[in-house]
Amino acid sequence: MNSAIERHNRWQGHMRCSLRAADIWLRSGQFETRPDILYKMSHFRASEGTPPMPANIVDLTKALRLWERRQPVYAALFGFEGLEAALHLIGNVDQAIVNEYFLHEAGHCIGYSVEEKIRDNFFTPGGEPSPLLIALEELRADAHGLQLALEVLEPADAVAVFVYYLLQRFGVHVEGLHETGTAPYGLIPYLLFDALQVAGFYLPHGASAQWPTREVLLTCMRDISTIMDDAVTGPELMAGSPVAAAFAGGSYLRQRLLEERHTAMFRQMVDGGLAELHPTLPTQ
């Protein structure tokens, strides 16, 4: 993965990916109660006389548990037949989960990397964290991850990552609204939906949803990565300062949030999924 990062024309020579997947069978505290599946080196200090974490860790066992729990949500969004078709495209879900997370973390390394942004206080332009800039960085990493998937994976495996990613992003959003009235991924699902519309990709949802061919999905992956590279990564690199880069991102966000047709379509898709969930899952 790091070799692919270093070959990327937007890599600035600063950040590389350090990640391992693990089967974890015993957890306590926040490791057990929170849904996060990424455990970061930067968040932990080794006890005296013990080695530090060797890499960031993806908790595959927890990811699979959450994946199984969300099956009714995916069915509500994409229909039972649509979900079955999506699962066929994904195939080995363990592999898709691990690949998707590696690619996402690699995407953060491209362009004005997340490591540099944190160093430059990019995400706190007014002294407080900006959820909008954080959401845009997450989508940018997703898009570059899809771009890298096309390079490092076989086509069927790249498509598996993409389909898993779509179910995950939109499924978690609908699940959060259904259970707690909150959006765990914030603005990311809408920004993704908007980018899909710009790419001309009709996201299958509802009872009669039909997934397109692998060739169409691969084309969409290329288009999404190009859209985000042109609209976000390129302008950030050309901005000249962290503040100017944040303004460039803010301009993009404002433009996309004012796209009334896309916001209405996104709301319709989400509301349709929520309506299907009410007889299926209890509201918590």
mmCIF file of C-alpha atoms in Angstrom:
data_model
loop_
_atom_site.group_PDB
_atom_site.id
_atom_site.type_symbol
_atom_site.label_atom_id
_atom_site.label_comp_id
_atom_site.label_asym_id
_atom_site.label_seq_id
_atom_site.Cartn_x
_atom_site.Cartn_y
_atom_site.Cartn_z
ATOM 1 C CA MET A 1 0.000 0.000 0.000
ATOM 2 C CA ASN A 2 2.780 2.430 0.843
ATOM 3 C CA SER A 3 4.421 1.713 -2.515
ATOM 4 C CA ALA A 4 1.166 2.714 -4.225
ATOM 5 C CA ILE A 5 0.965 5.865 -2.092
ATOM 6 C CA GLU A 6 4.503 6.843 -3.025
ATOM 7 C CA ARG A 7 3.734 6.400 -6.730
ATOM 8 C CA HIS A 8 0.696 8.677 -6.571
ATOM 9 C CA ASN A 9 1.153 11.977 -8.379
ATOM 10 C CA ARG A 10 -0.440 13.899 -5.479
ATOM 11 C CA TRP A 11 1.730 12.389 -2.736
ATOM 12 C CA GLN A 12 3.822 15.094 -1.078
ATOM 13 C CA GLY A 13 6.388 12.784 0.514
ATOM 14 C CA HIS A 14 5.169 13.158 4.107
ATOM 15 C CA MET A 15 2.705 10.527 5.297
ATOM 16 C CA ARG A 16 2.533 6.753 4.922
ATOM 17 C CA CYS A 17 0.030 4.156 6.050
ATOM 18 C CA SER A 18 0.683 2.189 9.264
ATOM 19 C CA LEU A 19 -2.121 -0.253 9.888
ATOM 20 C CA ARG A 20 -2.811 -3.851 10.880
ATOM 21 C CA ALA A 21 -6.025 -5.856 11.011
ATOM 22 C CA ALA A 22 -6.644 -8.080 14.022
ATOM 23 C CA ASP A 23 -9.122 -10.648 15.317
ATOM 24 C CA ILE A 24 -9.901 -9.363 18.822
ATOM 25 C CA TRP A 25 -11.918 -11.537 21.157
ATOM 26 C CA LEU A 26 -11.717 -9.683 24.486
ATOM 27 C CA ARG A 27 -12.480 -5.996 25.069
ATOM 28 C CA SER A 28 -13.412 -3.797 28.001
ATOM 29 C CA GLY A 29 -14.414 -0.204 28.580
ATOM 30 C CA GLN A 30 -14.733 1.993 25.511
ATOM 31 C CA PHE A 31 -13.211 -0.707 23.314
ATOM 32 C CA GLU A 32 -16.387 -2.695 23.956
ATOM 33 C CA THR A 33 -19.030 0.032 24.195
ATOM 34 C CA ARG A 34 -18.046 2.377 21.343
ATOM 35 C CA PRO A 35 -18.615 1.391 17.710
ATOM 36 C CA ASP A 36 -15.182 2.605 16.563
ATOM 37 C CA ILE A 37 -13.147 -0.185 14.973
ATOM 38 C CA LEU A 38 -9.877 1.757 14.501
ATOM 39 C CA TYR A 39 -7.514 1.938 17.482
ATOM 40 C CA LYS A 40 -4.876 4.615 16.912
ATOM 41 C CA MET A 41 -1.259 4.617 18.084
ATOM 42 C CA SER A 42 -1.476 8.332 18.797
ATOM 43 C CA HIS A 43 -4.221 7.808 21.408
ATOM 44 C CA PHE A 44 -2.321 5.427 23.658
ATOM 45 C CA ARG A 45 0.750 5.499 25.890
ATOM 46 C CA ALA A 46 2.528 2.246 26.630
ATOM 47 C CA SER A 47 2.866 1.151 30.231
ATOM 48 C CA GLU A 48 6.382 1.373 31.622
ATOM 49 C CA GLY A 49 8.529 -1.487 30.420
ATOM 50 C CA THR A 50 6.182 -2.465 27.570
ATOM 51 C CA PRO A 51 6.520 -1.706 23.846
ATOM 52 C CA PRO A 52 4.273 0.877 22.153
ATOM 53 C CA MET A 53 1.598 -0.111 19.675
ATOM 54 C CA PRO A 54 3.415 -1.083 16.457
ATOM 55 C CA ALA A 55 0.671 0.264 14.181
ATOM 56 C CA ASN A 56 -2.915 1.454 14.118
ATOM 57 C CA ILE A 57 -5.226 -1.543 14.561
ATOM 58 C CA VAL A 58 -8.482 -2.392 12.775
ATOM 59 C CA ASP A 59 -10.741 -4.552 14.968
ATOM 60 C CA LEU A 60 -12.075 -6.945 12.327
ATOM 61 C CA THR A 61 -14.107 -8.983 14.810
ATOM 62 C CA LYS A 62 -16.062 -5.916 15.960
ATOM 63 C CA ALA A 63 -16.517 -4.746 12.357
ATOM 64 C CA LEU A 64 -18.088 -8.097 11.452
ATOM 65 C CA ARG A 65 -20.383 -7.953 14.481
ATOM 66 C CA LEU A 66 -21.586 -4.487 13.476
ATOM 67 C CA TRP A 67 -21.969 -5.604 9.860
ATOM 68 C CA GLU A 68 -24.281 -8.421 10.906
ATOM 69 C CA ARG A 69 -26.253 -6.137 13.213
ATOM 70 C CA ARG A 70 -26.900 -3.684 10.385
ATOM 71 C CA GLN A 71 -28.291 -6.195 7.876
ATOM 72 C CA PRO A 72 -31.917 -5.059 8.490
ATOM 73 C CA VAL A 73 -30.821 -1.458 7.882
ATOM 74 C CA TYR A 74 -29.169 -2.345 4.577
ATOM 75 C CA ALA A 75 -32.303 -4.260 3.557
ATOM 76 C CA ALA A 76 -34.471 -1.250 4.433
ATOM 77 C CA LEU A 77 -32.324 0.990 2.236
ATOM 78 C CA PHE A 78 -31.642 -1.286 -0.721
ATOM 79 C CA GLY A 79 -34.474 -3.832 -0.550
ATOM 80 C CA PHE A 80 -33.952 -7.516 0.168
ATOM 81 C CA GLU A 81 -33.153 -8.326 -3.452
ATOM 82 C CA GLY A 82 -30.855 -5.313 -3.700
ATOM 83 C CA LEU A 83 -29.060 -6.364 -0.533
ATOM 84 C CA GLU A 84 -28.669 -9.898 -1.845
ATOM 85 C CA ALA A 85 -27.151 -8.545 -5.062
ATOM 86 C CA ALA A 86 -24.830 -6.280 -3.066
ATOM 87 C CA LEU A 87 -23.679 -9.198 -0.903
ATOM 88 C CA HIS A 88 -22.924 -11.157 -4.071
ATOM 89 C CA LEU A 89 -20.755 -8.281 -5.335
ATOM 90 C CA ILE A 90 -18.972 -8.034 -1.972
ATOM 91 C CA GLY A 91 -18.274 -11.749 -1.657
ATOM 92 C CA ASN A 92 -15.752 -12.225 1.168
ATOM 93 C CA VAL A 93 -16.866 -9.500 3.575
ATOM 94 C CA ASP A 94 -13.837 -9.993 5.888
ATOM 95 C CA GLN A 95 -11.542 -9.131 2.999
ATOM 96 C CA ALA A 96 -13.690 -6.198 1.871
ATOM 97 C CA ILE A 97 -13.694 -4.694 5.382
ATOM 98 C CA VAL A 98 -9.919 -4.905 5.755
ATOM 99 C CA ASN A 99 -9.240 -3.638 2.227
ATOM 100 C CA GLU A 100 -11.642 -0.712 2.653
ATOM 101 C CA TYR A 101 -10.016 0.439 5.874
ATOM 102 C CA PHE A 102 -6.479 0.166 4.514
ATOM 103 C CA LEU A 103 -7.500 2.130 1.420
ATOM 104 C CA HIS A 104 -9.274 4.801 3.450
ATOM 105 C CA GLU A 105 -6.253 5.354 5.694
ATOM 106 C CA ALA A 106 -4.018 5.440 2.606
ATOM 107 C CA GLY A 107 -6.294 8.072 1.090
ATOM 108 C CA HIS A 108 -5.519 10.378 4.016
ATOM 109 C CA CYS A 109 -1.845 10.281 2.913
ATOM 110 C CA ILE A 110 -2.521 11.752 -0.536
ATOM 111 C CA GLY A 111 -2.278 15.491 -1.231
ATOM 112 C CA TYR A 112 -2.403 17.779 1.798
ATOM 113 C CA SER A 113 -2.308 14.851 4.195
ATOM 114 C CA VAL A 114 -4.358 14.554 7.354
ATOM 115 C CA GLU A 115 -1.122 14.389 9.356
ATOM 116 C CA GLU A 116 -0.058 17.792 8.008
ATOM 117 C CA LYS A 117 -3.539 19.214 8.487
ATOM 118 C CA ILE A 118 -3.554 18.251 12.156
ATOM 119 C CA ARG A 119 -0.080 19.775 12.559
ATOM 120 C CA ASP A 120 -1.258 22.990 10.868
ATOM 121 C CA ASN A 121 -4.504 23.218 12.905
ATOM 122 C CA PHE A 122 -6.391 22.987 9.620
ATOM 123 C CA PHE A 123 -9.474 21.469 11.266
ATOM 124 C CA THR A 124 -9.699 24.182 13.955
ATOM 125 C CA PRO A 125 -9.691 27.454 11.988
ATOM 126 C CA GLY A 126 -11.605 29.291 14.725
ATOM 127 C CA GLY A 127 -10.057 27.426 17.627
ATOM 128 C CA GLU A 128 -12.796 24.771 17.680
ATOM 129 C CA PRO A 129 -12.959 21.591 15.566
ATOM 130 C CA SER A 130 -14.914 22.090 12.344
ATOM 131 C CA PRO A 131 -17.217 19.108 11.673
ATOM 132 C CA LEU A 132 -17.598 20.281 8.065
ATOM 133 C CA LEU A 133 -13.867 20.290 7.312
ATOM 134 C CA ILE A 134 -13.476 16.940 9.068
ATOM 135 C CA ALA A 135 -16.304 15.457 6.991
ATOM 136 C CA LEU A 136 -14.746 16.760 3.785
ATOM 137 C CA GLU A 137 -11.385 15.215 4.697
ATOM 138 C CA GLU A 138 -13.044 11.862 5.340
ATOM 139 C CA LEU A 139 -14.751 11.920 1.945
ATOM 140 C CA ARG A 140 -11.507 13.015 0.277
ATOM 141 C CA ALA A 141 -9.715 10.055 1.870
ATOM 142 C CA ASP A 142 -12.504 7.743 0.709
ATOM 143 C CA ALA A 143 -12.196 9.026 -2.860
ATOM 144 C CA HIS A 144 -8.421 8.613 -3.004
ATOM 145 C CA GLY A 145 -8.824 5.197 -1.421
ATOM 146 C CA LEU A 146 -11.114 4.196 -4.291
ATOM 147 C CA GLN A 147 -8.497 5.490 -6.706
ATOM 148 C CA LEU A 148 -5.826 3.348 -5.056
ATOM 149 C CA ALA A 149 -8.169 0.337 -5.049
ATOM 150 C CA LEU A 150 -8.254 0.462 -8.837
ATOM 151 C CA GLU A 151 -4.465 0.233 -8.848
ATOM 152 C CA VAL A 152 -3.680 -2.332 -6.158
ATOM 153 C CA LEU A 153 -6.679 -4.700 -6.280
ATOM 154 C CA GLU A 154 -8.186 -7.020 -8.818
ATOM 155 C CA PRO A 155 -11.348 -5.485 -10.370
ATOM 156 C CA ALA A 156 -13.724 -7.794 -8.477
ATOM 157 C CA ASP A 157 -12.011 -6.955 -5.157
ATOM 158 C CA ALA A 158 -12.086 -3.226 -5.922
ATOM 159 C CA VAL A 159 -15.825 -3.420 -6.617
ATOM 160 C CA ALA A 160 -16.327 -5.363 -3.373
ATOM 161 C CA VAL A 161 -14.680 -2.517 -1.462
ATOM 162 C CA PHE A 162 -16.864 0.076 -3.201
ATOM 163 C CA VAL A 163 -20.157 -1.729 -2.575
ATOM 164 C CA TYR A 164 -19.248 -2.469 1.052
ATOM 165 C CA TYR A 165 -18.297 1.191 1.477
ATOM 166 C CA LEU A 166 -21.639 2.418 0.092
ATOM 167 C CA LEU A 167 -23.644 0.119 2.344
ATOM 168 C CA GLN A 168 -21.547 1.109 5.342
ATOM 169 C CA ARG A 169 -21.697 4.884 4.883
ATOM 170 C CA PHE A 170 -25.426 5.070 4.200
ATOM 171 C CA GLY A 171 -26.398 2.231 6.520
ATOM 172 C CA VAL A 172 -24.676 3.754 9.551
ATOM 173 C CA HIS A 173 -26.336 7.097 8.777
ATOM 174 C CA VAL A 174 -29.838 5.605 8.665
ATOM 175 C CA GLU A 175 -29.189 3.391 11.692
ATOM 176 C CA GLY A 176 -28.076 6.386 13.748
ATOM 177 C CA LEU A 177 -31.123 8.447 12.795
ATOM 178 C CA HIS A 178 -33.416 5.520 13.538
ATOM 179 C CA GLU A 179 -31.960 4.563 16.917
ATOM 180 C CA THR A 180 -30.815 7.860 18.452
ATOM 181 C CA GLY A 181 -31.844 10.634 16.058
ATOM 182 C CA THR A 182 -28.185 11.431 15.372
ATOM 183 C CA ALA A 183 -25.957 11.149 12.310
ATOM 184 C CA PRO A 184 -22.752 9.289 13.320
ATOM 185 C CA TYR A 185 -20.949 10.253 10.105
ATOM 186 C CA GLY A 186 -22.246 13.807 10.095
ATOM 187 C CA LEU A 187 -22.245 15.344 6.629
ATOM 188 C CA ILE A 188 -20.193 12.583 4.969
ATOM 189 C CA PRO A 189 -23.127 10.506 3.640
ATOM 190 C CA TYR A 190 -24.713 13.523 1.964
ATOM 191 C CA LEU A 191 -21.403 14.643 0.430
ATOM 192 C CA LEU A 192 -20.908 11.105 -0.882
ATOM 193 C CA PHE A 193 -24.442 11.009 -2.289
ATOM 194 C CA ASP A 194 -23.875 14.378 -3.950
ATOM 195 C CA ALA A 195 -20.593 13.230 -5.512
ATOM 196 C CA LEU A 196 -22.339 10.107 -6.833
ATOM 197 C CA GLN A 197 -24.954 12.311 -8.472
ATOM 198 C CA VAL A 198 -22.289 14.525 -10.025
ATOM 199 C CA ALA A 199 -20.669 11.348 -11.372
ATOM 200 C CA GLY A 200 -23.988 10.358 -12.931
ATOM 201 C CA PHE A 201 -24.352 7.266 -10.745
ATOM 202 C CA TYR A 202 -27.847 6.278 -9.660
ATOM 203 C CA LEU A 203 -27.506 4.763 -6.203
ATOM 204 C CA PRO A 204 -29.835 1.740 -6.041
ATOM 205 C CA HIS A 205 -32.246 2.017 -3.153
ATOM 206 C CA GLY A 206 -35.765 0.942 -2.290
ATOM 207 C CA ALA A 207 -37.690 -2.272 -2.855
ATOM 208 C CA SER A 208 -36.902 -2.561 -6.584
ATOM 209 C CA ALA A 209 -33.223 -1.587 -6.351
ATOM 210 C CA GLN A 210 -30.934 -3.129 -8.968
ATOM 211 C CA TRP A 211 -27.138 -2.915 -8.795
ATOM 212 C CA PRO A 212 -25.295 -2.115 -12.026
ATOM 213 C CA THR A 213 -22.548 -4.198 -13.605
ATOM 214 C CA ARG A 214 -19.023 -4.340 -12.217
ATOM 215 C CA GLU A 215 -17.841 -2.257 -15.190
ATOM 216 C CA VAL A 216 -20.254 0.550 -14.299
ATOM 217 C CA LEU A 217 -19.156 0.432 -10.651
ATOM 218 C CA LEU A 218 -15.474 0.606 -11.620
ATOM 219 C CA THR A 219 -16.195 3.621 -13.821
ATOM 220 C CA CYS A 220 -18.010 5.314 -10.955
ATOM 221 C CA MET A 221 -15.013 4.736 -8.671
ATOM 222 C CA ARG A 222 -12.752 6.469 -11.197
ATOM 223 C CA ASP A 223 -15.194 9.341 -11.588
ATOM 224 C CA ILE A 224 -15.605 9.894 -7.837
ATOM 225 C CA SER A 225 -11.839 10.020 -7.325
ATOM 226 C CA THR A 226 -11.435 12.476 -10.211
ATOM 227 C CA ILE A 227 -14.228 14.712 -8.935
ATOM 228 C CA MET A 228 -12.729 14.964 -5.460
ATOM 229 C CA ASP A 229 -9.194 15.377 -6.770
ATOM 230 C CA ASP A 230 -10.256 18.277 -8.999
ATOM 231 C CA ALA A 231 -12.599 19.905 -6.496
ATOM 232 C CA VAL A 232 -10.732 19.430 -3.205
ATOM 233 C CA THR A 233 -7.220 17.930 -3.298
ATOM 234 C CA GLY A 234 -5.936 20.090 -6.146
ATOM 235 C CA PRO A 235 -7.279 23.393 -4.739
ATOM 236 C CA GLU A 236 -5.926 22.531 -1.273
ATOM 237 C CA LEU A 237 -2.435 21.989 -2.662
ATOM 238 C CA MET A 238 -2.597 25.210 -4.671
ATOM 239 C CA ALA A 239 -3.949 27.321 -1.793
ATOM 240 C CA GLY A 240 -0.583 28.314 -0.335
ATOM 241 C CA SER A 241 -1.552 28.272 3.345
ATOM 242 C CA PRO A 242 -3.676 26.220 5.753
ATOM 243 C CA VAL A 243 -6.224 29.040 6.039
ATOM 244 C CA ALA A 244 -6.512 29.393 2.273
ATOM 245 C CA ALA A 245 -6.872 25.617 1.951
ATOM 246 C CA ALA A 246 -9.657 25.662 4.545
ATOM 247 C CA PHE A 247 -11.401 28.437 2.602
ATOM 248 C CA ALA A 248 -11.137 26.355 -0.564
ATOM 249 C CA GLY A 249 -12.767 23.430 1.227
ATOM 250 C CA GLY A 250 -15.425 25.708 2.695
ATOM 251 C CA SER A 251 -16.264 27.044 -0.751
ATOM 252 C CA TYR A 252 -16.775 23.521 -2.057
ATOM 253 C CA LEU A 253 -18.929 22.595 0.935
ATOM 254 C CA ARG A 254 -21.137 25.661 0.514
ATOM 255 C CA GLN A 255 -21.660 24.914 -3.167
ATOM 256 C CA ARG A 256 -22.654 21.312 -2.519
ATOM 257 C CA LEU A 257 -24.964 22.136 0.390
ATOM 258 C CA LEU A 258 -26.826 24.628 -1.788
ATOM 259 C CA GLU A 259 -27.537 21.926 -4.390
ATOM 260 C CA GLU A 260 -31.251 21.723 -3.570
ATOM 261 C CA ARG A 261 -32.093 18.878 -5.949
ATOM 262 C CA HIS A 262 -29.421 16.617 -4.456
ATOM 263 C CA THR A 263 -30.338 17.463 -0.863
ATOM 264 C CA ALA A 264 -33.979 16.617 -1.615
ATOM 265 C CA MET A 265 -33.026 13.330 -3.304
ATOM 266 C CA PHE A 266 -30.805 12.383 -0.366
ATOM 267 C CA ARG A 267 -33.557 13.172 2.124
ATOM 268 C CA GLN A 268 -35.996 11.071 0.107
ATOM 269 C CA MET A 269 -33.630 8.087 0.106
ATOM 270 C CA VAL A 270 -32.977 8.344 3.848
ATOM 271 C CA ASP A 271 -36.657 8.844 4.701
ATOM 272 C CA GLY A 272 -37.533 5.795 2.602
ATOM 273 C CA GLY A 273 -35.057 3.676 4.550
ATOM 274 C CA LEU A 274 -36.355 4.984 7.877
ATOM 275 C CA ALA A 275 -39.954 4.250 6.879
ATOM 276 C CA GLU A 276 -39.025 0.652 6.067
ATOM 277 C CA LEU A 277 -37.229 0.229 9.396
ATOM 278 C CA HIS A 278 -40.103 1.101 11.692
ATOM 279 C CA PRO A 279 -41.825 -2.282 11.500
ATOM 280 C CA THR A 280 -38.435 -4.042 11.564
ATOM 281 C CA LEU A 281 -36.367 -2.526 14.370
ATOM 282 C CA PRO A 282 -37.522 -0.996 17.664
ATOM 283 C CA THR A 283 -36.666 2.655 18.161
ATOM 284 C CA GLN A 284 -34.235 3.058 21.041
#
